[in-house]
Coordinates of C-alpha atoms in Angstrom, one line a residue:
M1 CA -14.4 -1.7 9.6
A2 CA -13.9 -2.8 13.2
E3 CA -13.4 -0.1 15.8
T4 CA -9.8 0.6 16.7
T5 CA -8.8 -0.7 20.1
L6 CA -6.1 1.3 22.0
E7 CA -4.0 0.0 24.8
L8 CA -2.0 2.0 27.4
I9 CA 1.7 1.1 27.7
D10 CA 4.9 2.5 29.1
V11 CA 6.9 4.8 26.8
S12 CA 9.9 2.6 27.4
R13 CA 8.2 -0.2 25.4
L14 CA 7.8 1.8 22.2
R15 CA 9.8 1.1 19.1
V16 CA 9.8 2.0 15.4
G17 CA 6.8 0.5 13.6
M18 CA 4.2 1.1 16.4
Y19 CA 1.1 3.3 15.9
V20 CA 0.4 5.5 18.8
Q21 CA -2.0 8.2 19.8
V22 CA 0.0 11.2 20.9
D23 CA -1.5 13.5 23.5
L24 CA 1.1 16.0 24.5
H25 CA -0.9 18.8 26.3
D26 CA 1.4 18.6 29.3
A27 CA 4.6 17.8 27.5
S28 CA 7.0 19.7 25.2
C29 CA 7.4 17.9 21.9
S30 CA 7.3 18.9 18.2
L31 CA 5.5 15.7 17.1
P32 CA 2.0 16.3 15.8
T33 CA -0.9 15.5 18.2
G34 CA -3.1 12.6 17.2
G35 CA -2.5 9.3 15.4
L36 CA 1.2 8.7 14.6
L37 CA 3.1 5.7 13.0
I38 CA 6.6 5.8 14.5
T39 CA 8.9 5.6 11.5
S40 CA 12.3 6.7 12.8
D41 CA 14.5 6.6 15.8
A42 CA 14.3 10.4 16.0
Q43 CA 10.5 10.3 16.5
L44 CA 11.1 7.6 19.1
A45 CA 13.7 9.7 21.0
Q46 CA 11.3 12.7 21.0
L47 CA 8.5 10.6 22.5
R48 CA 10.8 9.2 25.2
A49 CA 12.1 12.7 26.0
S50 CA 8.7 14.3 26.1
G51 CA 8.1 13.7 29.8
L52 CA 5.2 11.3 29.2
K53 CA 5.3 8.0 31.1
R54 CA 2.7 6.1 29.2
V55 CA 0.9 6.4 25.8
R56 CA -1.9 4.7 24.0
Y57 CA -1.1 2.5 21.1
S58 CA -3.1 0.5 18.5
P59 CA -2.2 -3.1 18.0
K60 CA -4.2 -3.4 14.8
Q61 CA -2.5 -0.4 13.1
S62 CA 1.0 -1.2 14.4
Q63 CA 3.5 -3.2 12.2
V64 CA 5.3 -4.6 15.2
P65 CA 4.5 -5.4 18.9
P66 CA 5.8 -3.4 21.8
L67 CA 9.1 -4.2 23.4
P68 CA 8.5 -6.8 26.2
E69 CA 8.2 -5.8 29.8
Q70 CA 11.3 -6.6 31.8
G71 CA 11.4 -10.4 32.2
V72 CA 8.4 -11.0 30.0
V73 CA 8.4 -12.4 26.4
P74 CA 5.2 -11.4 24.6
T75 CA 3.4 -13.6 22.1
W76 CA 1.6 -12.2 19.1
S77 CA -1.7 -14.0 20.2
A78 CA -1.5 -12.2 23.5
L79 CA -1.0 -8.9 21.9
G80 CA -3.7 -9.3 19.3
V81 CA -1.3 -8.4 16.5
P82 CA -1.5 -10.3 13.1
R83 CA 0.7 -13.3 13.2
F84 CA 2.2 -12.8 9.7
D85 CA 4.2 -9.8 10.9
D86 CA 5.9 -11.9 13.7
P87 CA 9.3 -13.3 13.0
P88 CA 9.2 -17.1 13.1
P89 CA 9.6 -18.8 16.5
D90 CA 13.0 -20.1 17.5
P91 CA 13.2 -23.6 15.8
V92 CA 15.1 -24.9 18.8
A93 CA 12.1 -24.3 21.0
L94 CA 9.8 -26.0 18.5
D95 CA 12.1 -29.1 18.2
A96 CA 12.8 -29.5 22.0
P97 CA 12.5 -33.1 23.1
A98 CA 9.6 -34.0 25.4
A99 CA 11.8 -36.0 27.8
A100 CA 15.4 -36.0 28.8
E101 CA 17.7 -38.3 26.9
G102 CA 17.6 -41.9 28.1
D103 CA 14.3 -41.5 30.0
A104 CA 11.9 -42.3 27.1
G105 CA 11.5 -46.0 28.0
D106 CA 8.4 -45.6 30.2
G107 CA 6.8 -42.9 28.0
V108 CA 6.7 -40.4 30.8
A109 CA 8.4 -37.1 30.2
T110 CA 11.0 -36.1 32.8
P111 CA 10.4 -32.6 34.2
V112 CA 12.9 -30.0 33.1
D113 CA 14.7 -27.9 35.6
D114 CA 13.3 -24.4 35.3
A115 CA 16.6 -22.9 36.1
S116 CA 18.1 -24.3 32.9
A117 CA 15.5 -22.8 30.6
S118 CA 16.3 -19.6 28.9
P119 CA 14.0 -16.8 29.9
D120 CA 14.1 -15.5 26.3
T121 CA 12.8 -18.7 24.8
P122 CA 9.1 -18.4 23.9
A123 CA 6.9 -21.4 24.7
P124 CA 5.7 -23.3 21.6
E125 CA 2.1 -22.6 20.7
P126 CA -0.4 -25.4 21.1
V127 CA -1.4 -27.4 18.1
R128 CA -4.6 -26.0 16.7
S129 CA -7.3 -27.8 14.7
P130 CA -7.7 -27.0 11.0
A131 CA -10.9 -25.0 11.8
A132 CA -9.0 -22.9 14.4
Q133 CA -6.1 -22.4 12.0
R134 CA -8.5 -21.2 9.3
R135 CA -10.1 -18.7 11.7
A136 CA -6.7 -17.4 12.7
L137 CA -5.7 -17.0 9.0
L138 CA -8.9 -15.2 8.3
A139 CA -8.4 -12.9 11.3
D140 CA -4.9 -12.2 10.1
Q141 CA -5.9 -11.3 6.6
Q142 CA -8.8 -9.1 7.7
A143 CA -6.5 -7.3 10.2
S144 CA -4.0 -6.6 7.5
L145 CA -6.6 -5.3 5.1
D146 CA -8.2 -3.1 7.9
R147 CA -4.8 -1.7 8.7
C148 CA -4.1 -0.8 5.1
E149 CA -7.5 0.8 4.6
H150 CA -7.2 2.8 7.8
Q151 CA -3.8 4.1 6.8
F152 CA -5.0 4.9 3.3
S153 CA -8.1 6.6 4.6
E154 CA -6.1 8.7 7.0
A155 CA -3.7 9.7 4.3
T156 CA -6.5 10.8 1.9
R157 CA -8.0 12.8 4.8
Q158 CA -4.7 14.6 5.4
L159 CA -4.3 15.2 1.6
R160 CA -7.7 16.7 1.4
G161 CA -6.7 19.2 4.1
V162 CA -3.5 20.0 2.2
L163 CA -5.4 20.8 -1.0
Q164 CA -7.9 22.9 0.9
N165 CA -5.2 25.0 2.6
A166 CA -2.7 25.1 -0.3
K167 CA -3.8 28.6 -1.4
S168 CA -4.8 30.1 1.9
N169 CA -1.9 28.7 4.0
P170 CA 0.7 27.3 1.6
G171 CA 3.5 27.0 4.2
Q172 CA 1.4 24.9 6.5
A173 CA 0.1 22.8 3.6
R174 CA 3.7 22.0 2.6
E175 CA 4.6 20.9 6.1
V176 CA 1.6 18.6 6.4
A177 CA 2.3 17.1 3.0
Q178 CA 6.0 16.6 3.8
A179 CA 5.2 14.9 7.1
Q180 CA 2.7 12.6 5.3
V181 CA 5.3 11.6 2.6
D182 CA 8.1 11.1 5.1
A183 CA 5.8 8.7 7.0
M184 CA 5.0 6.8 3.9
V185 CA 8.7 6.5 2.9
G186 CA 9.7 5.5 6.4
Q187 CA 6.9 2.8 6.4
V188 CA 8.1 1.3 3.1
A189 CA 11.8 1.4 4.2
G190 CA 11.0 -0.6 7.3
M191 CA 9.1 -3.4 5.5
G192 CA 11.7 -5.4 3.8
E193 CA 9.7 -7.1 1.0
V194 CA 6.6 -5.0 0.2
A195 CA 3.3 -6.1 -1.4
I196 CA 1.1 -3.8 -3.4
R197 CA -2.4 -4.2 -1.9
L198 CA -5.7 -3.7 -3.6
L199 CA -8.2 -1.9 -1.3
S200 CA -12.0 -1.8 -1.3
E201 CA -13.6 1.3 -2.8
K202 CA -14.9 2.4 0.6
A203 CA -11.4 3.3 1.7
G204 CA -10.5 7.0 1.7
Q205 CA -11.9 10.1 -0.1
E206 CA -12.6 9.6 -3.8
T207 CA -11.4 13.1 -4.7
T208 CA -7.9 12.2 -3.6
F209 CA -7.7 8.5 -4.8
H210 CA -5.7 9.4 -7.9
A211 CA -3.0 11.4 -6.0
M212 CA -2.7 8.7 -3.4
N213 CA -2.4 5.9 -6.0
V214 CA 0.3 7.8 -7.9
S215 CA 2.1 8.5 -4.6
V216 CA 2.1 4.9 -3.4
L217 CA 3.1 3.4 -6.7
S218 CA 5.7 6.1 -7.4
I219 CA 7.4 5.5 -4.0
L220 CA 7.5 1.8 -4.6
L221 CA 8.8 2.3 -8.2
G222 CA 11.5 4.6 -6.9
R223 CA 12.4 2.0 -4.3
A224 CA 12.7 -0.6 -7.1
L225 CA 15.0 1.9 -9.0
R226 CA 17.2 2.1 -5.8
F227 CA 16.5 5.7 -5.0
D228 CA 17.8 6.7 -1.5
D229 CA 15.4 7.9 1.1
A230 CA 16.0 11.6 0.4
R231 CA 15.2 11.1 -3.3
L232 CA 12.2 8.9 -2.4
A233 CA 10.9 11.8 -0.2
S234 CA 11.2 14.3 -3.1
L235 CA 9.6 11.7 -5.5
G236 CA 6.7 11.1 -3.1
M237 CA 6.1 14.8 -2.6
G238 CA 6.1 15.4 -6.3
A239 CA 3.7 12.5 -6.9
L240 CA 1.4 13.6 -4.1
L241 CA 1.1 17.2 -5.4
H242 CA 1.6 16.6 -9.2
D243 CA -2.0 17.7 -10.0
I244 CA -2.1 20.6 -7.5
G245 CA -2.5 23.0 -10.4
K246 CA -6.0 21.6 -11.0
L247 CA -7.2 23.5 -8.0
E248 CA -7.3 26.5 -10.4
L249 CA -9.6 24.7 -12.8
P250 CA -13.4 24.4 -12.8
D251 CA -14.5 20.9 -11.5
R252 CA -15.7 19.8 -15.0
L253 CA -12.2 20.4 -16.4
R254 CA -10.2 18.4 -13.8
W255 CA -10.3 15.2 -15.8
R256 CA -8.6 14.8 -19.2
D257 CA -11.0 14.5 -22.1
D258 CA -9.5 14.1 -25.5
H259 CA -12.9 14.8 -27.1
A260 CA -13.3 18.2 -25.4
P261 CA -13.1 21.4 -27.5
A262 CA -9.6 22.7 -28.2
V263 CA -10.0 25.6 -25.8
E264 CA -10.9 23.3 -22.9
R265 CA -8.0 21.0 -23.7
R266 CA -5.7 24.0 -23.5
L267 CA -7.1 25.1 -20.2
F268 CA -6.6 21.6 -18.8
Q269 CA -3.1 21.4 -20.0
G270 CA -2.4 24.7 -18.2
H271 CA -2.7 22.9 -14.9
A272 CA 1.1 22.1 -15.0
A273 CA 2.0 25.8 -15.1
Q274 CA -0.6 26.6 -12.5
G275 CA 0.8 23.9 -10.3
M276 CA 4.3 25.4 -10.6
T277 CA 3.0 28.8 -9.5
L278 CA 1.2 27.4 -6.5
G279 CA 4.2 25.1 -5.7
K280 CA 6.5 28.1 -5.5
K281 CA 4.2 29.8 -3.1
M282 CA 4.3 26.6 -1.0
G283 CA 8.1 26.8 -1.0
L284 CA 8.5 23.4 -2.6
P285 CA 12.1 22.2 -3.6
A286 CA 13.2 22.4 -7.2
E287 CA 13.0 18.6 -7.6
V288 CA 9.4 18.6 -6.6
L289 CA 8.6 21.5 -8.8
D290 CA 10.1 19.7 -11.8
V291 CA 7.7 16.8 -11.2
I292 CA 4.7 19.1 -11.1
A293 CA 5.9 20.9 -14.3
Q294 CA 6.9 17.8 -16.3
H295 CA 4.6 14.9 -15.3
H296 CA 2.8 15.1 -18.7
E297 CA 6.0 15.3 -20.8
H298 CA 6.8 12.2 -22.9
A299 CA 10.1 10.8 -23.9
D300 CA 9.2 10.9 -27.6
G301 CA 8.3 14.6 -27.4
S302 CA 4.6 14.1 -27.7
G303 CA 3.8 15.4 -24.2
Y304 CA 3.0 18.9 -22.8
P305 CA 3.4 21.7 -21.9
S306 CA 7.0 22.0 -23.4
G307 CA 7.3 18.9 -25.7
L308 CA 10.5 17.8 -23.9
K309 CA 12.2 14.7 -25.0
G310 CA 14.3 11.9 -23.4
E311 CA 16.8 13.2 -20.8
Q312 CA 15.3 16.7 -21.0
I313 CA 12.7 15.3 -18.6
K314 CA 13.9 15.1 -15.1
P315 CA 14.3 11.6 -13.6
L316 CA 11.6 11.9 -10.9
A317 CA 9.2 13.3 -13.5
R318 CA 9.8 10.3 -15.7
V319 CA 8.7 8.0 -12.8
V320 CA 5.6 10.0 -11.9
G321 CA 4.6 10.5 -15.6
L322 CA 4.4 6.7 -16.1
V323 CA 2.5 6.0 -12.9
N324 CA 0.2 8.9 -13.6
Q325 CA -0.6 7.4 -17.1
Y326 CA -1.2 4.0 -15.6
D327 CA -3.7 5.2 -13.0
N328 CA -5.5 7.5 -15.5
L329 CA -6.1 4.4 -17.7
C330 CA -7.4 2.4 -14.7
N331 CA -9.3 5.3 -13.1
P332 CA -10.4 7.8 -15.8
G333 CA -12.9 10.6 -15.2
N334 CA -15.5 8.5 -16.9
P335 CA -15.6 5.0 -15.3
A336 CA -17.1 3.5 -18.4
Q337 CA -13.8 4.2 -20.2
S338 CA -11.6 2.4 -17.5
L339 CA -9.3 -0.4 -18.4
T340 CA -8.5 -3.4 -16.2
P341 CA -5.0 -3.1 -14.6
H342 CA -3.8 -5.9 -16.8
D343 CA -5.1 -4.2 -20.0
A344 CA -3.7 -0.8 -18.9
L345 CA -0.2 -2.2 -18.5
A346 CA -0.5 -4.1 -21.8
L347 CA -1.6 -1.0 -23.6
I348 CA 1.3 1.1 -22.3
F349 CA 3.8 -1.6 -23.2
A350 CA 2.3 -2.3 -26.7
R351 CA 1.3 1.1 -27.9
Q352 CA 2.8 3.8 -25.7
R353 CA 6.3 2.5 -24.7
D354 CA 8.1 5.2 -26.7
A355 CA 6.5 7.8 -24.5
F356 CA 8.2 6.6 -21.4
D357 CA 11.8 6.0 -20.2
A358 CA 12.7 2.4 -21.1
T359 CA 14.4 1.7 -17.7
V360 CA 11.5 3.1 -15.7
L361 CA 9.0 1.2 -17.8
A362 CA 10.8 -2.1 -17.4
A363 CA 11.1 -1.6 -13.6
F364 CA 7.4 -0.7 -13.4
I365 CA 6.3 -3.9 -15.3
R366 CA 8.6 -6.0 -13.1
M367 CA 7.1 -4.5 -10.0
M368 CA 3.5 -4.7 -11.0
G369 CA 3.7 -8.1 -12.6
V370 CA 1.8 -9.3 -15.6
Y371 CA -1.4 -9.3 -13.5
P372 CA -1.4 -6.2 -11.3
P373 CA -3.7 -6.0 -8.2
G374 CA -7.3 -5.7 -9.4
S375 CA -6.8 -8.0 -12.4
V376 CA -9.6 -10.7 -12.9
L377 CA -8.3 -14.1 -13.9
Q378 CA -9.3 -17.5 -15.0
L379 CA -7.0 -20.2 -13.6
N380 CA -5.7 -23.4 -15.2
D381 CA -8.3 -25.4 -13.3
E382 CA -11.1 -23.2 -14.8
R383 CA -11.8 -21.4 -11.6
Y384 CA -12.0 -17.6 -11.5
A385 CA -10.1 -15.3 -9.2
I386 CA -9.1 -11.6 -8.5
V387 CA -5.6 -10.5 -7.7
V388 CA -5.6 -8.8 -4.3
S389 CA -1.8 -8.2 -3.8
V390 CA 1.5 -8.5 -5.6
N391 CA 4.9 -8.9 -4.0
S392 CA 7.0 -6.3 -5.7
E393 CA 10.1 -8.5 -5.4
R394 CA 8.3 -11.6 -6.8
P395 CA 5.5 -10.3 -9.0
L396 CA 4.8 -13.4 -11.2
K397 CA 3.0 -15.2 -8.4
P398 CA 0.3 -12.8 -7.0
R399 CA -2.0 -13.5 -4.1
I400 CA -5.5 -14.0 -5.2
L401 CA -9.1 -14.5 -4.0
I402 CA -10.6 -17.5 -5.7
H403 CA -14.3 -18.0 -6.3
E404 CA -15.3 -20.9 -4.1
P405 CA -19.1 -21.1 -4.0
E406 CA -19.1 -23.5 -1.0
V407 CA -17.3 -20.8 1.1
P408 CA -19.1 -17.5 1.9
S409 CA -17.3 -14.6 0.2
D410 CA -16.6 -12.8 3.5
E411 CA -14.9 -16.0 4.8
A412 CA -12.7 -16.7 1.7
L413 CA -9.0 -16.9 2.3
V414 CA -6.5 -15.2 0.2
F415 CA -4.5 -17.7 -1.8
D416 CA -0.7 -17.4 -2.5
L417 CA 0.2 -18.8 -5.9
E418 CA 3.9 -18.7 -5.1
Q419 CA 3.4 -21.6 -2.7
H420 CA 1.4 -23.7 -5.2
P421 CA 3.3 -24.1 -8.5
E422 CA 0.8 -26.6 -9.8
L423 CA -1.8 -23.9 -10.0
G424 CA -1.4 -21.4 -12.8
I425 CA -3.1 -18.5 -14.6
Q426 CA -4.8 -19.3 -17.9
R427 CA -5.7 -15.8 -18.9
A428 CA -6.9 -12.4 -17.7
I429 CA -10.5 -11.5 -18.5
K430 CA -12.7 -8.5 -18.2
P431 CA -15.0 -8.3 -15.2
L432 CA -18.1 -8.3 -17.4
Q433 CA -17.1 -11.7 -18.8
L434 CA -17.6 -13.3 -15.4
P435 CA -20.7 -15.3 -14.7
R436 CA -23.1 -13.2 -12.6
A437 CA -22.7 -15.3 -9.4
V438 CA -18.9 -15.1 -9.7
F439 CA -19.0 -11.3 -10.4
D440 CA -21.0 -10.9 -7.2
Y441 CA -18.6 -13.1 -5.2
L442 CA -15.4 -11.5 -6.3
S443 CA -16.8 -7.9 -6.5
P444 CA -14.3 -6.5 -9.1
R445 CA -13.5 -2.9 -8.3
K446 CA -14.8 0.0 -10.5
R447 CA -12.0 2.2 -9.2
M448 CA -8.5 0.8 -8.2
C449 CA -7.1 1.9 -4.8
Y450 CA -3.6 0.8 -3.9
F451 CA -1.6 0.8 -0.7
F452 CA 1.5 -1.1 0.6
E453 CA 1.8 -3.8 3.2
R454 CA 4.5 -6.1 4.4
S455 CA 4.8 -9.0 2.0
L456 CA 3.4 -12.3 3.2
S457 CA 5.2 -14.4 0.6
G458 CA 7.4 -17.1 2.0
G459 CA 5.8 -16.9 5.4
G460 CA 4.3 -20.4 5.2
R461 CA 0.7 -19.2 5.9
D462 CA -1.7 -20.0 3.1
A463 CA -5.0 -21.7 2.3
S464 CA -5.1 -25.0 0.5
P465 CA -6.8 -25.0 -3.0

C-alpha cells in the first residue's frame, strides 16, 4: 500500500468528509488525537474552535476535497483526490462555444472578456488520450481500494484494542467502540449510494475480521431497512461486540464446531451469556445487550441460548443474527469448510430461511445481490470474473474484475456491468473450477473482508470490454 501523503491546510477549509491528523497538544478539544474522518458538523465546529490555524489532511483517505481558498476553484487533479468522488463539471462550461456568435467565419476564436467569466466556473479539462484515460481510471480505482483498506485496517486495530481492554478498563473500551461505530455510521450516511467493497486478505487484523464484517454489513442492512442514525449506532455497536463473550473462552473453542463433544458445544454456546455479563460491566445500552444475548436465536425457535421465536427476538438481534450466519458460512474457523458468498446466500435462502425474519432476509438478499462481492463468475461470453463490489441500491449489476490475459493483473480495470447490458452472467462457479492461470490472475479470496465505499455506478467511468 502506498505511503499516505499529508498536506497542511487552513482549518477554515475543512469540511465533513475530510480525513485529518489531529494534533492538539496546544489546544483544548475533546476530539481524539491522531487520524480522524470528520463525519459531523459538531466535529467540524470543535476543530474550528480549537485554536488551531492549520492542520494536516490526507487527500487519499478523504471522501471530499477541501473547501477552496478565497477566489480559487480547486480541481480534483490538482488535489490528487480520486475523480469518481467529484461531482460532474458544470455542463455549461463543457459546452461553451469556442468563438463568439457571428465570428466563426474565419475559424479564429474571438477572445472572451475575462470580466464576463464567472470566477466559480471551472475550466474544462483537456482532452486526454485513451492511454492517459486508462491510467487515470487505474489510479482512481487503486486510490479507492487503498482508502477502503486503510480504513478497514485502522478499524480492526481499534477493535483489537477494545477487546484487549474490555475486561481491565470496560468504560474506556465502550467509549472507543462507540466512537468507532459513530464514525462508520456517519461515513455511510454521507455517501448517498453505497457499494459493498471486497478487500484483499492483507487488510486488517485477522482476529477481528469477523466482527468487522458483521458490523459493516449490519450497518448497511439497517440502512436498507430505513433505521435512523440512532438505531444504526446501536445496531453497529451490537454487531461490533456481538461475540465479546468469547473473550472468556479458550482459543480453541472460539469457533463453532458442530462435531465437537457436547460439553464443548455447551461451553461455546455460553458465550452469549458471558457477553451479557461483560457488556453490563462496560455500561452498554439495553438495545446493544439484546444483540449480544440474542444473536444466535432463530425465528423458528431452533437457536440458543433461550430458544426464542419470531418477535420474541429483538429487531436489531434479527439483523445481526442473519449477517453473523452469512459471515460464518463464508469465513468458518476451518477455511476448508468455507462456502462462496453466492453459495452461502443460496444455502440460507434454500435451507435456513425459516430461521430468520422474512423481511430482514429479503432486504439482505436485495442488498447483497445474487452474486455478492467475492463471487467467482463465468460470463455469457465465456470469460471468467470475480465480483469486487456491489451497489446496495442496484445489486443485480455488480462491478467485476475480468480475466484478460493480455492485460497484467495489476493493471486490470474494474468493469461495471450496469453500463453494459449486452454482457451478462452465465453462472457462479467455485474457485477451484477455474483454470489455473485464471485462478492466479483473479486471486479468489480464502477469507472475505468487506467495507463500504461511495458507489461508482452511474458515474460514467468504466472500462470497455
